[in-house]
Amino acid sequence: MEQRQSSGGLTLEEVDVFARGLYYLASVDNHLDDREVKLIEEFLAETGSQLTLAELGQRQFSLYEAVQVLETTYMRRIFVKAAIALVYSDGVYSDEERRALGAVADVFGLSNTEFGDLEQEARRQGLQ
Amino acid sequence: MGILGFIKSQLIDIIEWMDNSNYTLVHRFPDEDHEVKNGAKLICRENQAAILVNEGQIADIFGPGTHTLSTQNVPVLSRLKGWKYGFSSPFKVDVYFVNLKQYIDQKWGTANPVLIRDPEFAVGGRPGRVRIRAFGSYNFRIAEPGTFFKELVGTQGMYTTDEIEGYLKRMLVGKFTQAAGKSEISVADMAGHYSVLENVVKGDIAEEFKKLGLLLTSFVIENISLPPEIEKALDAAAAQSARGVDNTLAWEGMQAMRDAAKQPGGGSGVMQAGMGMGMGMGMGNMMGNVMAGAMPGYPPGYPPQQGYPPPGYPQAQQQPPADDNSLESKLRKLKAALDAGLLTDEEYKAKRTKLLDAF
């Protein structure tokens, strides 16, 4: 299957999973901050995705679908890092958010140590 | 930076390294756990090589130039990664830059004196040995990045000349010692044969360096020195020759007298007296040795000295003093003439009677 590349070097499938996954994780504590919303909308625009924020809220995010689309360990690590950076962007890292991120890391086959390292790296790099 | 920027920042698309030091041999590109983007540019400056290492295994080695990392030009990496039909996803690889420039003016020197045989220092049938010290400089460069990386670098993120300097120096000193020992060149002549020794060392060590992926581009002996006491003796011998003095003992005596003369008076009187006694005894011995050849033993009639000759030494038979005019002497001589058949019995008796009558 030919994969179409988006401007960010991601396939459209990957952009779709990234967008829905990030929206799901940012709103898992029933609190979607304006900054988080802005970052996700910006991501959709930059990648040329046809998805809207409203559609993201309506569509289900499946961890198993994410595992299938994000095949490489590297892409999985980027997804987790980006998600951690996103949920940190509002200054709140709730228990629900951490549990949800931990579940994603588990499904992706990342160890607790790797997850801890990713948390530190993501916090250090951050999203401005 | 938005989410896409964050994702992009996780991908490496330009790999290059600018070296500002004069000592870094190998430098690992700091990927910060990022992966290399498909089609990333690998830029090797002049005198640089880049080694791609996949999970600890050397994959591809690149020389100077700009290289686009794609399946076509990373054949080993593609095989290691199992890319059959090309790759599109980012990949994880360690990139090591290797400096291929020459590292000049590296110092070497013997930590301890090196003992070598030197026929010019042979005395009394014993082989001559002398201890020498030497120092100099050398230049080297990495000739085979892959070999150097395998043999020495391993997983170190940075490898500098400091880490290899001691090892190379010990190898060079070892080879220099061998070369100096085998050269059969006297230490006195070594100054004129530095280039011979240098070439021998370079030739001998080339194989050792090659095993490490290195090339010795220059080896210079700046100086070979002897122990201070030997240098002093050589200087003294040169000064003696310059004065045209052939006798070392006499030269040393003259030196001693000169030194004694330089001493201020007063407290040095005792020392001068002792030196004078020593010189007097030395001259006495010399005279005795000279005379001994010409006059062995004491002359006849010389009274025996105390303790000489030693016990058991054969002594000359003591003769009574001769007196040719005495009656006894005349009678003895007459008897000797009879015994020798020079006189008949009658003649002997007549002479004897005449002597006795005269007495």
Short mmCIF file of C-alpha atoms in Angstrom, two decimals:
data_model
loop_
_atom_site.label_atom_id
_atom_site.label_comp_id
_atom_site.label_asym_id
_atom_site.label_seq_id
_atom_site.Cartn_x
_atom_site.Cartn_y
_atom_site.Cartn_z
CA MET A 1 0.00 0.00 0.00
CA GLU A 2 1.35 3.37 -0.94
CA GLN A 3 1.50 5.71 1.93
CA ARG A 4 0.99 9.39 1.42
CA GLN A 5 3.44 11.57 3.29
CA SER A 6 2.22 14.60 5.17
CA SER A 7 4.37 17.68 5.52
CA GLY A 8 5.67 16.48 8.84
CA GLY A 9 7.09 13.25 7.48
CA LEU A 10 4.09 11.37 8.93
CA THR A 11 1.60 9.38 6.91
CA LEU A 12 -2.02 10.50 6.95
CA GLU A 13 -2.87 7.41 8.95
CA GLU A 14 -0.26 8.33 11.50
CA VAL A 15 -1.52 11.92 11.63
CA ASP A 16 -5.02 10.60 12.21
CA VAL A 17 -3.91 8.35 15.08
CA PHE A 18 -1.73 11.08 16.55
CA ALA A 19 -4.59 13.63 16.46
CA ARG A 20 -7.21 11.36 17.98
CA GLY A 21 -4.81 9.91 20.52
CA LEU A 22 -3.56 13.27 21.69
CA TYR A 23 -7.13 14.61 21.95
CA TYR A 24 -8.17 11.53 23.94
CA LEU A 25 -5.27 11.79 26.39
CA ALA A 26 -5.62 15.55 26.87
CA SER A 27 -9.30 15.18 27.68
CA VAL A 28 -9.16 12.00 29.73
CA ASP A 29 -9.48 14.01 32.96
CA ASN A 30 -12.57 15.76 31.48
CA HIS A 31 -10.59 18.96 31.31
CA LEU A 32 -9.43 20.17 27.93
CA ASP A 33 -7.44 23.34 28.41
CA ASP A 34 -7.51 26.13 25.83
CA ARG A 35 -3.79 25.74 25.29
CA GLU A 36 -4.22 22.03 24.60
CA VAL A 37 -7.01 22.75 22.17
CA LYS A 38 -4.90 25.33 20.38
CA LEU A 39 -1.95 22.93 20.03
CA ILE A 40 -4.13 20.16 18.58
CA GLU A 41 -5.81 22.50 16.10
CA GLU A 42 -2.41 23.79 15.09
CA PHE A 43 -1.20 20.23 14.55
CA LEU A 44 -4.19 19.42 12.32
CA ALA A 45 -3.61 22.54 10.28
CA GLU A 46 0.12 22.01 9.89
CA THR A 47 -0.27 18.43 8.76
CA GLY A 48 -3.02 19.30 6.29
CA SER A 49 -5.49 16.98 7.97
CA GLN A 50 -9.21 17.29 7.07
CA LEU A 51 -10.21 16.41 10.61
CA THR A 52 -11.78 19.00 12.91
CA LEU A 53 -11.68 19.25 16.66
CA ALA A 54 -15.37 18.34 16.83
CA GLU A 55 -14.76 15.16 14.84
CA LEU A 56 -11.93 14.17 17.16
CA GLY A 57 -14.31 14.35 20.09
CA GLN A 58 -16.84 12.15 18.34
CA ARG A 59 -14.50 9.44 17.07
CA GLN A 60 -13.26 6.70 19.33
CA PHE A 61 -9.53 6.26 19.97
CA SER A 62 -8.41 2.64 20.14
CA LEU A 63 -5.09 1.62 21.62
CA TYR A 64 -4.99 -1.43 19.40
CA GLU A 65 -5.46 0.67 16.31
CA ALA A 66 -2.57 2.86 17.51
CA VAL A 67 -0.37 -0.22 17.90
CA GLN A 68 -1.18 -1.29 14.36
CA VAL A 69 -0.56 2.11 12.77
CA LEU A 70 2.47 3.12 14.82
CA GLU A 71 4.55 0.10 13.96
CA THR A 72 8.02 1.16 14.95
CA THR A 73 9.20 1.59 18.49
CA TYR A 74 10.49 4.97 17.53
CA MET A 75 7.09 6.28 16.37
CA ARG A 76 5.50 4.89 19.50
CA ARG A 77 8.04 6.67 21.64
CA ILE A 78 7.44 9.92 19.76
CA PHE A 79 3.72 9.56 20.26
CA VAL A 80 4.09 9.02 24.02
CA LYS A 81 6.56 11.90 24.30
CA ALA A 82 4.34 14.24 22.33
CA ALA A 83 1.36 13.24 24.46
CA ILE A 84 3.25 13.83 27.69
CA ALA A 85 4.45 17.22 26.42
CA LEU A 86 0.88 18.11 25.45
CA VAL A 87 -0.71 17.23 28.79
CA TYR A 88 2.08 19.12 30.55
CA SER A 89 1.43 22.22 28.48
CA ASP A 90 -1.45 23.36 30.68
CA GLY A 91 0.69 22.90 33.77
CA VAL A 92 -1.53 20.12 35.10
CA TYR A 93 -0.52 16.47 35.00
CA SER A 94 -3.45 14.74 36.59
CA ASP A 95 -3.52 11.16 37.86
CA GLU A 96 -6.04 10.23 35.17
CA GLU A 97 -3.76 11.57 32.46
CA ARG A 98 -0.76 9.71 33.90
CA ARG A 99 -2.73 6.45 34.16
CA ALA A 100 -3.95 6.77 30.57
CA LEU A 101 -0.42 7.50 29.32
CA GLY A 102 0.88 4.52 31.31
CA ALA A 103 -1.70 2.29 29.64
CA VAL A 104 -0.59 3.50 26.21
CA ALA A 105 3.05 2.84 27.12
CA ASP A 106 2.13 -0.66 28.30
CA VAL A 107 0.36 -1.46 25.04
CA PHE A 108 3.32 -0.07 23.12
CA GLY A 109 5.63 -2.40 25.01
CA LEU A 110 7.54 0.32 26.83
CA SER A 111 8.92 -0.52 30.24
CA ASN A 112 8.34 1.62 33.32
CA THR A 113 11.94 2.81 33.10
CA GLU A 114 11.54 3.83 29.48
CA PHE A 115 8.30 5.58 30.32
CA GLY A 116 9.99 7.45 33.15
CA ASP A 117 12.80 8.51 30.81
CA LEU A 118 10.29 9.70 28.23
CA GLU A 119 8.47 11.72 30.87
CA GLN A 120 11.67 13.47 31.85
CA GLU A 121 12.72 14.16 28.26
CA ALA A 122 9.28 15.45 27.31
CA ARG A 123 9.16 17.75 30.34
CA ARG A 124 12.64 19.03 29.52
CA GLN A 125 11.86 19.72 25.88
CA GLY A 126 8.26 20.84 26.41
CA LEU A 127 5.81 22.48 24.06
CA GLN A 128 5.99 26.26 23.98
CA MET B 1 7.01 24.99 19.04
CA GLY B 2 3.83 23.12 18.21
CA ILE B 3 3.20 19.40 18.23
CA LEU B 4 4.41 18.93 14.69
CA GLY B 5 7.56 20.90 15.44
CA PHE B 6 8.09 18.73 18.48
CA ILE B 7 7.75 15.59 16.36
CA LYS B 8 10.05 16.99 13.71
CA SER B 9 12.63 17.84 16.32
CA GLN B 10 12.80 14.17 17.16
CA LEU B 11 14.07 13.44 13.69
CA ILE B 12 17.62 14.10 12.65
CA ASP B 13 17.94 15.38 9.14
CA ILE B 14 21.42 16.87 9.15
CA ILE B 15 24.34 15.09 10.71
CA GLU B 16 27.58 16.97 10.88
CA TRP B 17 30.35 17.76 13.29
CA MET B 18 32.71 20.68 13.51
CA ASP B 19 35.85 19.98 15.49
CA ASN B 20 37.42 22.89 17.30
CA SER B 21 39.96 20.87 19.22
CA ASN B 22 43.35 19.53 18.30
CA TYR B 23 42.95 16.38 20.29
CA THR B 24 39.62 14.74 19.45
CA LEU B 25 40.09 11.57 17.46
CA VAL B 26 36.53 10.25 17.54
CA HIS B 27 33.28 11.96 18.43
CA ARG B 28 29.85 10.37 18.68
CA PHE B 29 27.11 12.48 17.16
CA PRO B 30 24.78 13.40 20.03
CA ASP B 31 21.45 12.03 18.82
CA GLU B 32 19.72 12.46 22.19
CA ASP B 33 17.76 9.33 21.49
CA HIS B 34 16.47 10.76 18.24
CA GLU B 35 16.19 8.78 15.08
CA VAL B 36 17.64 9.59 11.72
CA LYS B 37 15.17 10.72 9.09
CA ASN B 38 15.08 8.90 5.82
CA GLY B 39 17.05 11.00 3.34
CA ALA B 40 18.96 12.80 6.06
CA LYS B 41 22.19 14.51 5.03
CA LEU B 42 25.42 13.26 6.47
CA ILE B 43 28.12 15.87 6.02
CA CYS B 44 31.73 14.83 6.42
CA ARG B 45 34.26 17.62 6.29
CA GLU B 46 37.66 17.26 4.71
CA ASN B 47 39.77 14.94 6.88
CA GLN B 48 36.68 13.44 8.48
CA ALA B 49 35.07 10.06 8.20
CA ALA B 50 31.74 8.95 9.60
CA ILE B 51 30.93 5.48 10.85
CA LEU B 52 27.36 4.27 11.16
CA VAL B 53 26.99 1.80 13.99
CA ASN B 54 23.89 -0.30 14.23
CA GLU B 55 23.35 -1.84 17.65
CA GLY B 56 27.08 -1.98 18.32
CA GLN B 57 27.98 -3.29 14.89
CA ILE B 58 29.80 -1.21 12.32
CA ALA B 59 27.66 -0.73 9.26
CA ASP B 60 28.81 1.79 6.69
CA ILE B 61 31.79 4.14 6.62
CA PHE B 62 31.66 7.44 4.76
CA GLY B 63 34.50 9.67 3.65
CA PRO B 64 34.52 13.42 3.05
CA GLY B 65 31.48 14.81 1.25
CA THR B 66 27.72 15.16 1.68
CA HIS B 67 25.88 11.87 1.72
CA THR B 68 22.15 11.33 1.57
CA LEU B 69 21.23 8.47 3.81
CA SER B 70 19.02 6.22 1.78
CA THR B 71 18.93 2.51 1.06
CA GLN B 72 21.22 2.92 -1.92
CA ASN B 73 24.20 4.24 -0.04
CA VAL B 74 23.91 2.40 3.24
CA PRO B 75 24.13 -1.18 1.95
CA VAL B 76 25.52 -2.69 5.13
CA LEU B 77 23.05 -0.88 7.32
CA SER B 78 20.21 -1.96 5.03
CA ARG B 79 21.32 -5.56 5.37
CA LEU B 80 21.66 -5.29 9.14
CA LYS B 81 18.27 -3.65 9.44
CA GLY B 82 16.69 -6.10 7.03
CA TRP B 83 15.50 -3.42 4.63
CA LYS B 84 14.68 -5.29 1.49
CA TYR B 85 12.74 -2.76 -0.50
CA GLY B 86 14.01 0.47 0.88
CA PHE B 87 13.08 2.26 4.03
CA SER B 88 10.83 5.20 4.69
CA SER B 89 10.62 5.32 8.45
CA PRO B 90 13.19 7.04 10.61
CA PHE B 91 15.82 4.71 11.99
CA LYS B 92 18.07 4.57 15.00
CA VAL B 93 21.76 4.51 14.35
CA ASP B 94 24.86 5.74 16.14
CA VAL B 95 27.04 8.04 14.07
CA TYR B 96 30.70 8.40 14.99
CA PHE B 97 32.85 11.04 13.36
CA VAL B 98 36.52 10.17 13.01
CA ASN B 99 39.14 12.82 12.56
CA LEU B 100 41.58 11.86 9.81
CA LYS B 101 43.86 14.83 10.12
CA GLN B 102 47.45 14.52 11.25
CA TYR B 103 48.15 14.92 14.92
CA ILE B 104 51.47 16.64 15.01
CA ASP B 105 54.16 17.24 17.60
CA GLN B 106 53.22 14.39 19.88
CA LYS B 107 56.00 13.92 22.41
CA TRP B 108 57.84 10.75 23.28
CA GLY B 109 60.76 10.08 25.57
CA THR B 110 62.37 7.36 27.63
CA ALA B 111 61.04 7.45 31.16
CA ASN B 112 64.08 5.52 32.40
CA PRO B 113 67.56 5.09 30.93
CA VAL B 114 67.82 2.38 28.31
CA LEU B 115 70.77 -0.03 28.50
CA ILE B 116 72.40 -0.74 25.16
CA ARG B 117 75.61 -2.44 24.12
CA ASP B 118 78.32 -0.20 22.82
CA PRO B 119 81.67 -1.65 21.73
CA GLU B 120 83.41 1.64 22.35
CA PHE B 121 82.79 1.28 26.07
CA ALA B 122 84.28 -2.23 26.25
CA VAL B 123 87.08 -2.60 28.80
CA GLY B 124 89.33 -5.57 29.52
CA GLY B 125 87.40 -8.03 27.37
CA ARG B 126 84.09 -7.17 28.99
CA PRO B 127 81.32 -6.09 26.60
CA GLY B 128 80.63 -2.40 26.67
CA ARG B 129 77.26 -1.24 27.97
CA VAL B 130 75.94 2.22 28.36
CA ARG B 131 72.68 3.74 29.48
CA ILE B 132 71.09 6.31 27.24
CA ARG B 133 68.08 8.55 27.36
CA ALA B 134 66.29 9.86 24.32
CA PHE B 135 63.34 12.03 23.44
CA GLY B 136 61.66 13.44 20.38
CA SER B 137 58.33 13.90 18.67
CA TYR B 138 56.08 12.04 16.27
CA ASN B 139 53.08 12.65 14.04
CA PHE B 140 50.32 10.20 13.34
CA ARG B 141 46.90 10.00 11.82
CA ILE B 142 44.05 7.53 11.61
CA ALA B 143 44.45 5.61 8.37
CA GLU B 144 41.66 3.06 8.76
CA PRO B 145 38.67 4.47 10.69
CA GLY B 146 36.91 1.11 10.94
CA THR B 147 39.90 -0.70 12.42
CA PHE B 148 40.65 2.15 14.80
CA PHE B 149 37.04 2.21 15.94
CA LYS B 150 36.92 -1.54 16.50
CA GLU B 151 40.24 -1.76 18.29
CA LEU B 152 40.19 1.28 20.50
CA VAL B 153 37.01 3.29 20.64
CA GLY B 154 34.26 0.81 21.45
CA THR B 155 31.32 2.59 22.95
CA GLN B 156 33.06 5.71 24.12
CA GLY B 157 31.32 8.89 23.06
CA MET B 158 34.58 10.70 22.63
CA TYR B 159 38.11 9.50 22.15
CA THR B 160 41.05 11.87 22.42
CA THR B 161 44.79 11.78 21.91
CA ASP B 162 45.23 11.79 25.70
CA GLU B 163 43.74 8.33 25.88
CA ILE B 164 46.08 6.83 23.32
CA GLU B 165 49.18 8.94 23.91
CA GLY B 166 50.64 6.82 26.72
CA TYR B 167 50.19 3.58 24.79
CA LEU B 168 51.74 4.94 21.60
CA LYS B 169 54.62 6.43 23.54
CA ARG B 170 55.41 3.12 25.21
CA MET B 171 55.31 1.34 21.86
CA LEU B 172 57.62 3.91 20.30
CA VAL B 173 60.11 3.80 23.17
CA GLY B 174 60.12 0.01 23.00
CA LYS B 175 60.83 0.05 19.28
CA PHE B 176 63.45 2.75 19.70
CA THR B 177 65.21 0.66 22.35
CA GLN B 178 65.23 -2.34 20.03
CA ALA B 179 66.45 -0.26 17.12
CA ALA B 180 69.21 1.38 19.16
CA GLY B 181 70.29 -2.00 20.54
CA LYS B 182 70.37 -3.69 17.15
CA SER B 183 71.84 -0.79 15.22
CA GLU B 184 75.46 -1.50 16.33
CA ILE B 185 76.02 2.20 16.11
CA SER B 186 78.13 3.60 18.91
CA VAL B 187 76.48 6.22 21.05
CA ALA B 188 79.20 8.61 19.96
CA ASP B 189 78.12 8.14 16.34
CA MET B 190 74.37 8.14 16.91
CA ALA B 191 74.07 11.88 16.44
CA GLY B 192 75.06 11.41 12.83
CA HIS B 193 72.71 8.48 12.37
CA TYR B 194 69.43 9.77 13.82
CA SER B 195 67.76 9.36 10.46
CA VAL B 196 68.85 5.72 10.28
CA LEU B 197 67.36 5.02 13.68
CA GLU B 198 64.22 6.97 12.84
CA ASN B 199 63.65 4.95 9.71
CA VAL B 200 64.24 1.69 11.55
CA VAL B 201 61.70 2.67 14.22
CA LYS B 202 59.19 3.77 11.58
CA GLY B 203 59.60 0.52 9.72
CA ASP B 204 59.35 -1.64 12.82
CA ILE B 205 56.31 0.07 14.23
CA ALA B 206 54.34 0.39 10.99
CA GLU B 207 52.75 -3.02 11.45
CA GLU B 208 51.81 -2.33 15.07
CA PHE B 209 50.22 0.95 14.10
CA LYS B 210 48.40 -0.65 11.22
CA LYS B 211 46.78 -3.12 13.57
CA LEU B 212 45.26 -0.14 15.34
CA GLY B 213 44.25 1.58 12.11
CA LEU B 214 46.95 4.21 12.57
CA LEU B 215 49.76 5.51 10.42
CA LEU B 216 52.97 6.93 11.83
CA THR B 217 53.69 9.80 9.47
CA SER B 218 56.78 11.11 11.22
CA PHE B 219 59.16 10.01 13.95
CA VAL B 220 61.87 12.41 15.03
CA ILE B 221 64.70 11.85 17.49
CA GLU B 222 65.57 15.19 18.96
CA ASN B 223 68.26 14.09 21.36
CA ILE B 224 70.06 11.06 22.73
CA SER B 225 71.93 11.67 25.94
CA LEU B 226 74.28 9.71 28.19
CA PRO B 227 74.42 9.63 31.97
CA PRO B 228 76.02 12.82 33.37
CA GLU B 229 79.13 11.06 34.65
CA ILE B 230 79.86 9.56 31.23
CA GLU B 231 79.26 12.84 29.50
CA LYS B 232 81.68 14.45 31.93
CA ALA B 233 84.32 11.81 31.20
CA LEU B 234 83.86 12.25 27.45
CA ASP B 235 84.21 15.99 27.83
CA ALA B 236 87.38 15.52 29.86
CA ALA B 237 88.79 13.16 27.23
CA ALA B 238 88.01 15.69 24.53
CA ALA B 239 89.72 18.42 26.52
CA GLN B 240 92.77 16.16 27.03
CA SER B 241 92.94 15.49 23.31
CA ALA B 242 92.58 19.16 22.57
CA ARG B 243 95.63 19.87 24.78
CA GLY B 244 97.60 17.19 23.02
CA VAL B 245 98.16 15.21 26.22
CA ASP B 246 98.63 11.53 25.58
CA ASN B 247 99.02 10.23 29.13
CA THR B 248 95.73 10.07 31.02
CA LEU B 249 97.44 9.62 34.42
CA ALA B 250 99.63 12.63 33.85
CA TRP B 251 96.61 14.61 32.63
CA GLU B 252 94.66 13.76 35.73
CA GLY B 253 97.64 14.64 37.90
CA MET B 254 97.86 17.99 36.20
CA GLN B 255 94.17 18.54 36.67
CA ALA B 256 94.46 17.65 40.33
CA MET B 257 97.36 20.03 40.82
CA ARG B 258 95.47 22.77 39.06
CA ASP B 259 92.41 22.17 41.19
CA ALA B 260 94.55 22.15 44.32
CA ALA B 261 96.15 25.42 43.27
CA LYS B 262 92.72 26.97 42.89
CA GLN B 263 91.85 26.09 46.45
CA PRO B 264 92.19 28.96 48.90
CA GLY B 265 94.84 28.57 51.65
CA GLY B 266 94.18 27.88 55.34
CA GLY B 267 91.97 24.88 55.81
CA SER B 268 93.06 23.31 52.54
CA GLY B 269 96.64 22.84 53.72
CA VAL B 270 95.97 19.41 55.15
CA MET B 271 94.25 18.37 51.96
CA GLN B 272 97.11 19.67 49.86
CA ALA B 273 99.61 17.85 52.06
CA GLY B 274 97.63 14.64 51.65
CA MET B 275 97.45 15.18 47.93
CA GLY B 276 101.21 15.83 47.82
CA MET B 277 101.82 12.63 49.74
CA GLY B 278 99.57 10.74 47.42
CA MET B 279 101.29 12.14 44.38
CA GLY B 280 104.71 11.41 45.94
CA MET B 281 103.68 7.85 46.59
CA GLY B 282 102.35 7.58 43.13
CA MET B 283 105.57 8.81 41.65
CA GLY B 284 107.55 6.48 43.95
CA ASN B 285 105.52 3.58 42.69
CA MET B 286 106.05 4.64 39.12
CA MET B 287 109.81 4.93 39.69
CA GLY B 288 109.88 1.58 41.45
CA ASN B 289 108.12 -0.05 38.54
CA VAL B 290 110.57 1.50 36.10
CA MET B 291 113.59 0.47 38.13
CA ALA B 292 112.27 -3.00 38.80
CA GLY B 293 112.73 -3.94 35.17
CA ALA B 294 116.31 -2.72 35.09
CA MET B 295 117.50 -3.87 38.58
CA PRO B 296 115.78 -6.98 39.82
CA GLY B 297 116.47 -7.57 43.52
CA TYR B 298 119.03 -5.79 45.77
CA PRO B 299 122.65 -5.35 44.66
CA PRO B 300 125.22 -7.83 46.13
CA GLY B 301 126.36 -6.85 49.58
CA TYR B 302 123.33 -4.69 50.19
CA PRO B 303 122.16 -5.26 53.77
CA PRO B 304 118.90 -7.21 53.96
CA GLN B 305 115.87 -5.05 54.72
CA GLN B 306 113.30 -5.78 57.35
CA GLY B 307 110.67 -8.06 55.91
CA TYR B 308 112.51 -8.45 52.62
CA PRO B 309 112.98 -10.86 51.07
CA PRO B 310 109.84 -12.67 52.20
CA PRO B 311 110.18 -16.08 53.90
CA GLY B 312 110.93 -18.85 51.44
CA TYR B 313 112.37 -16.49 48.90
CA PRO B 314 115.69 -17.95 47.63
CA GLN B 315 118.53 -15.84 49.02
CA ALA B 316 121.94 -15.37 47.41
CA GLN B 317 124.74 -17.24 49.29
CA GLN B 318 126.74 -14.89 51.47
CA GLN B 319 130.41 -14.68 50.40
CA PRO B 320 133.23 -13.67 52.78
CA PRO B 321 135.12 -10.56 51.87
CA ALA B 322 138.09 -11.34 49.64
CA ASP B 323 141.75 -10.55 50.72
CA ASP B 324 144.25 -11.69 48.06
CA ASN B 325 147.38 -10.90 50.08
CA SER B 326 146.67 -13.05 53.14
CA LEU B 327 148.59 -16.30 53.75
CA GLU B 328 145.36 -18.24 53.86
CA SER B 329 144.32 -16.97 50.48
CA LYS B 330 147.68 -17.73 48.97
CA LEU B 331 147.64 -21.26 50.38
CA ARG B 332 144.11 -21.83 49.03
CA LYS B 333 145.08 -20.63 45.60
CA LEU B 334 148.16 -22.90 45.70
CA LYS B 335 146.06 -25.90 46.72
CA ALA B 336 143.56 -25.08 43.96
CA ALA B 337 146.41 -25.07 41.42
CA LEU B 338 147.60 -28.46 42.65
CA ASP B 339 144.06 -29.85 42.47
CA ALA B 340 143.75 -28.53 38.97
CA GLY B 341 146.97 -30.32 37.98
CA LEU B 342 148.81 -27.13 37.29
CA LEU B 343 151.54 -28.03 39.79
CA THR B 344 153.34 -31.23 40.57
CA ASP B 345 153.56 -32.47 44.14
CA GLU B 346 157.20 -31.36 44.38
CA GLU B 347 156.45 -27.89 43.05
CA TYR B 348 153.46 -27.59 45.41
CA LYS B 349 155.52 -28.62 48.45
CA ALA B 350 158.37 -26.28 47.56
CA LYS B 351 156.04 -23.27 47.16
CA ARG B 352 154.13 -24.13 50.30
CA THR B 353 157.33 -24.40 52.32
CA LYS B 354 158.51 -21.05 50.95
CA LEU B 355 155.19 -19.34 51.90
CA LEU B 356 155.25 -20.80 55.38
CA ASP B 357 158.85 -19.78 55.86
CA ALA B 358 158.06 -16.23 54.81
CA PHE B 359 155.14 -16.17 57.26
#
